[in-house]
Amino acid sequence: MNQPSGSIVRPVVLTLAIFVVLTIILEGIDARTAGKQNFETAVGPTVEQADKNIKVLNGMPESQLIPTMKFITVSLGVACTYCHVMKDGQMDAAADDKETKRIARGMMKMVMQANATTFHGAPQISCYTCHRGQAIPQGAPSFPVALKLMPPPGAPPPPSPSATPPLPTTDEVLNKYTNAIGGPAAIEKIKSAVIHGTVANASGSTGTFEADQIAPDKGYDIMTTQRGTRIRVLNRQRGWEKTAFGVNELAGQQLQDVKLSLPLFGNLNLKDQFTKFEVVGTDKIDNHNVDVVKATRPDQKREHLYFDSESGLLLRRVTEMNSKVGIIPEETDFDDYREVESVKLPTTIRLSAIDTQNPTSTRKIDKIELNTPIENFKFEKPQE
């Protein structure tokens, strides 16, 4: 995408093009939040089934629409209105009034074509590849260019790197974690959990939450802040989210993501959550040395798990979602482990997402009750 220094028009057009990637994605925002018809498919409705005027993202699960939109806004450093128009105080996501939106469709096709033909379908190229948070990507190195000096003649060769210690096996890492949080026998005794705490968002809103869970597949999560109340319910293979805009059904990967966001499901029995594990290296988080495990879920979503090399505790999970415009990451950090009935659970959980409006959300757990009775009505579909 490099351009001659005298050319201005073509970089701008390319910028608008990748930028309009954002546009197409944004087209479904009104329909999505207003509450839509449910489609009984394995992954829920596709964007063209649930939203209007979709011309490029056809076939993508509708549940990926908002994460994809947020990914594009972060990649280009813009807001939704860069491509979408506001009418009577509301965003008309389906309207094609802006040239940036029309150009974006072409750029989305370019990104998808490059990934399909050059990278065999892997989403290696995205909006962020060129834009790096700028509306107009930089097509040439900045000045001054860093000077790289060669060693003078006769200088001693650089010292050889020290031998890398062998990595632990996957079983060693996972077994160490299981024992660190209490061991198989203690974990097996946990059948339910009621968790209360507070939440603080980077956007400035604060509030409270309650998360009720019954193993293996029932969950109820309610969060209330100054901006309102959000309820998420899981009941076996069904799930719903209720906000001020109504009740929407959760499906496919979205359903699994919500399930793993609940502490009882997300932090226990890690071996049951994935079909493949591989220890890929070591890293450092704050002052902790960590072992890094690459894992694949049954829904093919990839994760990197970071375990404290000394204590064995899980400190971080990074998930990756493949979208039509690139890989969208999400990071969850765990801290302040507390022992409750012989099992250690994190009491500080921070979620970092690709979202310029609320990039981080931190939950502080105040109270954990294990194996306490929970009324079944909580796991029914919320009323509109």
Coordinates of C-alpha atoms in Angstrom, one line a residue:
M1 CA 0.0 0.0 0.0
N2 CA 3.0 2.3 -0.2
Q3 CA 2.4 5.4 -2.4
P4 CA 4.7 7.9 -4.0
S5 CA 5.3 10.9 -1.8
G6 CA 3.4 13.2 -4.1
S7 CA 0.3 11.1 -4.2
I8 CA -2.4 12.0 -1.7
V9 CA -5.6 10.9 -3.3
R10 CA -4.9 7.1 -3.5
P11 CA -3.9 6.7 0.2
V12 CA -7.0 8.6 1.2
V13 CA -9.2 6.3 -1.0
L14 CA -7.5 3.2 0.4
T15 CA -8.0 4.6 3.9
L16 CA -11.7 5.1 3.3
A17 CA -11.9 1.7 1.8
I18 CA -10.6 -0.2 4.7
F19 CA -12.4 2.2 6.9
V20 CA -15.7 1.4 5.4
V21 CA -15.1 -2.2 6.5
L22 CA -16.4 -0.5 9.6
T23 CA -19.4 0.6 7.7
I24 CA -20.8 -2.7 6.6
I25 CA -20.4 -4.0 10.0
L26 CA -22.2 -1.2 11.5
E27 CA -25.2 -1.7 9.3
G28 CA -26.8 -4.1 11.7
I29 CA -26.4 -2.2 14.9
D30 CA -29.9 -0.9 15.2
A31 CA -31.6 -4.1 14.3
R32 CA -29.4 -6.1 16.7
T33 CA -30.0 -4.0 19.8
A34 CA -33.7 -3.5 19.1
G35 CA -34.4 -7.2 19.5
K36 CA -34.9 -9.5 16.5
Q37 CA -36.5 -12.7 15.4
N38 CA -34.7 -15.9 16.6
F39 CA -33.3 -18.2 13.9
E40 CA -32.8 -21.8 15.0
T41 CA -29.4 -22.7 13.5
A42 CA -26.3 -24.0 15.1
V43 CA -24.6 -20.6 15.3
G44 CA -27.7 -18.4 15.4
P45 CA -28.8 -16.2 12.6
T46 CA -26.4 -14.8 10.0
V47 CA -26.0 -11.1 9.5
E48 CA -28.1 -11.0 6.4
Q49 CA -30.9 -12.9 8.1
A50 CA -31.0 -10.5 11.0
D51 CA -30.0 -7.1 9.6
K52 CA -30.7 -4.9 6.6
N53 CA -28.7 -4.0 3.5
I54 CA -25.8 -6.5 4.1
K55 CA -23.8 -6.9 0.9
V56 CA -20.3 -8.1 1.9
L57 CA -20.5 -9.9 5.3
N58 CA -23.0 -12.5 4.2
G59 CA -22.7 -15.8 6.0
M60 CA -21.1 -14.3 9.1
P61 CA -22.8 -15.1 12.4
E62 CA -24.8 -12.1 13.5
S63 CA -23.4 -12.5 17.0
Q64 CA -20.0 -11.4 15.6
L65 CA -21.4 -8.2 14.1
I66 CA -20.8 -5.9 17.2
P67 CA -17.4 -7.3 18.1
T68 CA -16.3 -6.9 14.4
M69 CA -17.6 -3.3 14.4
K70 CA -15.7 -2.5 17.5
F71 CA -12.5 -4.1 16.1
I72 CA -12.7 -1.8 13.0
T73 CA -13.3 1.3 15.0
V74 CA -10.2 0.6 17.1
S75 CA -8.2 -0.3 14.0
L76 CA -9.0 3.0 12.4
G77 CA -9.3 5.2 15.4
V78 CA -12.8 6.4 14.5
A79 CA -16.4 6.4 15.6
C80 CA -19.4 4.7 14.0
T81 CA -20.5 7.9 12.4
Y82 CA -17.4 8.0 10.2
C83 CA -19.3 5.8 7.8
H84 CA -22.9 5.9 9.2
V85 CA -25.4 8.7 9.2
M86 CA -27.5 10.0 12.0
K87 CA -31.1 10.7 11.3
D88 CA -33.4 12.3 13.9
G89 CA -30.9 11.6 16.6
Q90 CA -30.6 7.9 15.7
M91 CA -28.0 6.1 13.6
D92 CA -29.4 4.7 10.4
A93 CA -27.1 1.7 10.0
A94 CA -28.6 0.5 6.7
A95 CA -28.4 3.9 4.9
D96 CA -25.8 4.2 2.1
D97 CA -25.6 8.0 2.2
K98 CA -21.8 8.3 2.9
E99 CA -19.1 7.6 0.4
T100 CA -16.9 6.2 3.1
K101 CA -19.4 3.4 3.6
R102 CA -19.5 2.5 -0.1
I103 CA -15.7 2.5 -0.4
A104 CA -15.4 0.3 2.7
R105 CA -17.3 -2.5 1.0
G106 CA -14.7 -2.7 -1.7
M107 CA -11.9 -2.7 0.9
M108 CA -13.6 -5.5 2.9
K109 CA -13.7 -7.6 -0.2
M110 CA -10.0 -6.9 -0.8
V111 CA -9.1 -8.0 2.8
M112 CA -11.2 -11.1 2.5
Q113 CA -9.8 -11.9 -1.0
A114 CA -6.2 -11.6 0.2
N115 CA -6.8 -13.8 3.2
A116 CA -8.6 -16.4 1.0
T117 CA -6.0 -16.6 -1.8
T118 CA -2.7 -15.7 -0.1
F119 CA -3.2 -17.1 3.4
H120 CA -5.4 -20.1 2.5
G121 CA -8.4 -18.7 4.4
A122 CA -6.5 -17.7 7.6
P123 CA -7.4 -14.2 8.7
Q124 CA -3.8 -12.9 8.7
I125 CA -4.6 -9.5 7.1
S126 CA -7.0 -7.0 8.8
C127 CA -7.9 -3.3 8.9
Y128 CA -5.3 -3.0 11.7
T129 CA -2.5 -4.4 9.5
C130 CA -2.3 -1.0 7.7
H131 CA -4.1 1.5 9.8
R132 CA -2.6 0.9 13.2
G133 CA -5.2 3.1 14.9
Q134 CA -5.1 5.9 12.2
A135 CA -7.8 6.9 9.8
I136 CA -5.1 7.3 7.0
P137 CA -2.4 4.6 7.2
Q138 CA 1.2 5.6 6.9
G139 CA 2.6 4.2 3.7
A140 CA 6.3 4.9 4.3
P141 CA 8.8 4.9 7.2
S142 CA 8.9 8.0 9.4
F143 CA 11.9 10.3 9.6
P144 CA 14.5 10.2 11.0
V145 CA 15.1 6.5 10.4
A146 CA 16.9 4.8 13.3
L147 CA 20.6 4.2 12.6
K148 CA 21.7 0.6 12.9
L149 CA 25.4 0.4 13.5
M150 CA 27.5 -2.6 12.4
P151 CA 30.2 -3.9 14.9
P152 CA 33.6 -2.5 14.0
P153 CA 36.2 -4.9 12.4
G154 CA 37.9 -7.2 14.9
A155 CA 35.1 -6.7 17.5
P156 CA 34.5 -9.9 19.5
P157 CA 31.4 -11.8 18.5
P158 CA 28.3 -11.4 20.6
P159 CA 27.9 -13.9 23.4
S160 CA 26.1 -17.1 22.6
P161 CA 22.6 -17.2 24.1
S162 CA 22.3 -19.4 27.1
A163 CA 20.6 -22.8 26.7
T164 CA 16.8 -22.6 27.0
P165 CA 15.5 -24.8 29.7
P166 CA 13.0 -27.4 28.5
L167 CA 9.3 -26.5 28.7
P168 CA 7.0 -28.4 31.0
T169 CA 4.5 -30.8 29.5
T170 CA 0.9 -29.9 29.1
D171 CA -0.1 -32.5 31.7
E172 CA 2.4 -31.0 34.2
V173 CA 1.0 -27.5 33.8
L174 CA -2.7 -28.5 34.0
N175 CA -2.2 -30.9 36.9
K176 CA -0.2 -28.3 38.7
Y177 CA -3.1 -25.8 38.2
T178 CA -5.7 -28.3 39.4
N179 CA -3.7 -29.0 42.5
A180 CA -3.1 -25.3 43.1
I181 CA -6.8 -24.5 43.3
G182 CA -7.6 -27.4 45.6
G183 CA -7.3 -30.7 43.8
P184 CA -9.7 -33.0 41.9
A185 CA -11.6 -34.1 45.0
A186 CA -12.4 -30.6 46.3
I187 CA -13.4 -29.4 42.8
E188 CA -15.7 -32.4 42.3
K189 CA -17.7 -31.4 45.4
I190 CA -18.7 -28.0 44.0
K191 CA -22.2 -28.3 42.5
S192 CA -23.3 -24.6 42.6
A193 CA -22.0 -21.1 43.4
V194 CA -23.6 -17.8 44.3
I195 CA -21.2 -14.9 43.8
H196 CA -21.7 -11.2 44.7
G197 CA -19.4 -8.2 44.0
T198 CA -18.9 -4.9 42.4
V199 CA -17.9 -3.8 38.9
A200 CA -16.0 -0.8 37.6
N201 CA -15.8 0.0 33.9
A202 CA -13.2 2.2 32.1
S203 CA -16.1 4.2 30.7
G204 CA -16.7 5.5 34.3
S205 CA -19.8 3.5 35.2
T206 CA -19.8 1.4 38.4
G207 CA -22.3 -1.0 39.9
T208 CA -22.9 -4.4 41.4
F209 CA -23.3 -7.9 40.1
E210 CA -24.5 -11.4 41.1
A211 CA -23.5 -14.6 39.3
D212 CA -25.4 -17.8 40.2
Q213 CA -24.3 -21.1 38.7
I214 CA -25.3 -24.7 38.9
A215 CA -22.9 -27.2 37.4
P216 CA -22.6 -28.2 34.7
D217 CA -24.6 -25.8 32.5
K218 CA -26.9 -23.4 34.3
G219 CA -26.0 -19.8 34.9
Y220 CA -27.6 -16.5 35.9
D221 CA -25.6 -13.2 35.8
I222 CA -27.1 -9.8 36.6
M223 CA -25.2 -6.6 36.5
T224 CA -26.6 -3.2 37.4
T225 CA -24.8 0.1 36.8
Q226 CA -25.9 3.8 36.3
R227 CA -26.5 2.8 32.7
G228 CA -29.1 0.2 33.6
T229 CA -29.4 -3.6 34.2
R230 CA -28.1 -6.5 32.0
I231 CA -29.2 -10.0 32.7
R232 CA -27.6 -13.1 31.1
V233 CA -29.2 -16.6 31.5
L234 CA -27.8 -20.0 30.5
N235 CA -29.9 -23.1 30.7
R236 CA -28.2 -26.1 29.2
Q237 CA -28.0 -25.5 25.4
R238 CA -30.1 -22.2 25.5
G239 CA -29.1 -18.7 26.5
W240 CA -30.6 -15.2 26.6
E241 CA -29.5 -11.7 27.3
K242 CA -31.9 -9.0 28.5
T243 CA -31.1 -5.3 28.3
A244 CA -33.1 -2.1 28.0
F245 CA -33.5 -3.0 24.3
G246 CA -35.3 -6.3 25.0
V247 CA -34.4 -10.0 25.2
N248 CA -32.0 -11.5 22.6
E249 CA -31.2 -15.2 22.3
L250 CA -27.5 -16.3 22.6
A251 CA -26.3 -18.9 20.2
G252 CA -23.2 -20.7 19.0
Q253 CA -19.8 -19.3 20.0
Q254 CA -21.5 -16.4 21.8
L255 CA -23.3 -18.9 24.1
Q256 CA -20.0 -20.6 25.0
D257 CA -18.3 -17.3 25.6
V258 CA -20.9 -16.2 28.1
K259 CA -20.7 -19.5 29.9
L260 CA -16.9 -19.3 30.3
S261 CA -17.3 -15.7 31.7
L262 CA -18.9 -17.2 34.8
P263 CA -16.2 -18.1 37.4
L264 CA -17.5 -21.6 38.3
F265 CA -17.5 -22.7 34.7
G266 CA -14.5 -20.7 33.4
N267 CA -11.9 -21.5 36.1
L268 CA -12.6 -25.1 37.0
N269 CA -12.1 -28.3 35.0
L270 CA -10.0 -26.6 32.3
K271 CA -9.2 -30.0 30.7
D272 CA -12.9 -30.4 29.8
Q273 CA -13.1 -27.1 28.0
F274 CA -10.6 -27.8 25.2
T275 CA -9.9 -30.4 22.6
K276 CA -6.2 -29.6 22.2
F277 CA -3.4 -28.3 24.4
E278 CA 0.2 -27.3 23.6
V279 CA 2.8 -25.6 25.8
V280 CA 4.2 -23.0 23.5
G281 CA 6.6 -21.0 25.6
T282 CA 7.2 -18.9 28.7
D283 CA 6.4 -15.2 29.3
K284 CA 6.2 -12.7 32.2
I285 CA 3.1 -11.0 33.6
D286 CA 4.0 -8.2 36.0
N287 CA 6.6 -9.9 38.3
H288 CA 5.4 -13.4 37.6
N289 CA 7.1 -15.9 35.3
V290 CA 4.4 -17.8 33.4
D291 CA 4.0 -20.9 31.3
V292 CA 2.0 -20.3 28.1
V293 CA -0.4 -23.0 26.8
K294 CA -2.1 -22.7 23.5
A295 CA -5.5 -24.4 23.5
T296 CA -8.4 -25.0 21.1
R297 CA -12.0 -25.2 22.1
P298 CA -14.6 -27.5 20.5
D299 CA -16.0 -24.4 18.7
Q300 CA -12.5 -24.0 17.2
K301 CA -12.0 -20.7 19.1
R302 CA -8.3 -20.5 20.2
E303 CA -7.0 -19.4 23.6
H304 CA -3.7 -18.8 25.2
L305 CA -3.6 -19.7 28.9
Y306 CA -0.9 -18.1 31.2
F307 CA -0.1 -20.1 34.3
D308 CA 2.2 -18.8 37.1
S309 CA 5.3 -21.0 36.9
E310 CA 5.7 -21.0 40.6
S311 CA 2.2 -21.3 42.1
G312 CA 0.5 -22.9 39.1
L313 CA -2.4 -20.5 39.2
L314 CA -4.1 -19.3 36.1
L315 CA -3.3 -15.6 35.6
R316 CA -4.6 -14.8 32.2
R317 CA -6.7 -16.1 29.3
V318 CA -6.5 -14.5 25.8
T319 CA -9.2 -15.7 23.4
E320 CA -9.1 -15.1 19.6
M321 CA -12.1 -15.0 17.4
N322 CA -11.8 -15.3 13.6
S323 CA -13.9 -12.7 11.8
K324 CA -14.1 -11.7 8.1
V325 CA -11.9 -8.7 8.8
G326 CA -9.3 -10.2 11.1
I327 CA -8.6 -11.9 14.4
I328 CA -10.4 -10.2 17.3
P329 CA -8.7 -10.8 20.7
E330 CA -10.1 -10.5 24.2
E331 CA -8.1 -10.8 27.5
T332 CA -9.2 -11.8 31.0
D333 CA -6.8 -11.4 33.9
F334 CA -7.3 -13.2 37.3
D335 CA -5.9 -12.0 40.6
D336 CA -6.4 -12.1 44.4
Y337 CA -7.2 -15.9 44.6
R338 CA -9.1 -16.7 47.8
E339 CA -9.8 -20.1 49.4
V340 CA -13.4 -21.0 49.8
E341 CA -14.3 -24.4 51.1
S342 CA -10.9 -25.8 50.2
V343 CA -11.0 -24.4 46.6
K344 CA -9.2 -21.3 45.4
L345 CA -11.1 -18.9 43.2
P346 CA -9.9 -15.5 41.8
T347 CA -11.7 -12.5 43.4
T348 CA -10.4 -9.8 41.0
I349 CA -11.3 -10.4 37.3
R350 CA -10.4 -7.8 34.7
L351 CA -11.7 -8.1 31.1
S352 CA -9.9 -6.2 28.3
A353 CA -11.8 -6.0 25.0
I354 CA -11.4 -4.3 21.6
D355 CA -13.8 -1.5 22.5
T356 CA -13.0 2.2 22.5
Q357 CA -16.1 3.0 24.6
N358 CA -15.2 0.6 27.4
P359 CA -11.8 -1.1 26.9
T360 CA -11.7 -2.7 30.4
S361 CA -14.2 -3.9 33.0
T362 CA -13.1 -5.1 36.5
R363 CA -15.1 -7.2 38.8
K364 CA -14.3 -7.4 42.5
I365 CA -15.9 -10.4 44.2
D366 CA -17.0 -9.7 47.8
K367 CA -18.8 -12.9 48.7
I368 CA -18.7 -16.5 47.4
E369 CA -21.2 -19.2 48.6
L370 CA -20.6 -22.7 47.3
N371 CA -23.2 -25.5 47.2
T372 CA -26.0 -23.2 48.3
P373 CA -29.6 -23.8 46.9
I374 CA -30.6 -21.7 43.9
E375 CA -34.2 -21.3 42.7
N376 CA -34.7 -22.9 39.2
F377 CA -36.8 -20.0 38.0
K378 CA -33.7 -17.8 37.6
F379 CA -32.6 -20.0 34.7
E380 CA -35.8 -19.5 32.7
K381 CA -36.0 -17.1 29.7
P382 CA -36.3 -13.5 31.0
Q383 CA -39.6 -11.8 30.4
E384 CA -39.6 -9.0 27.8

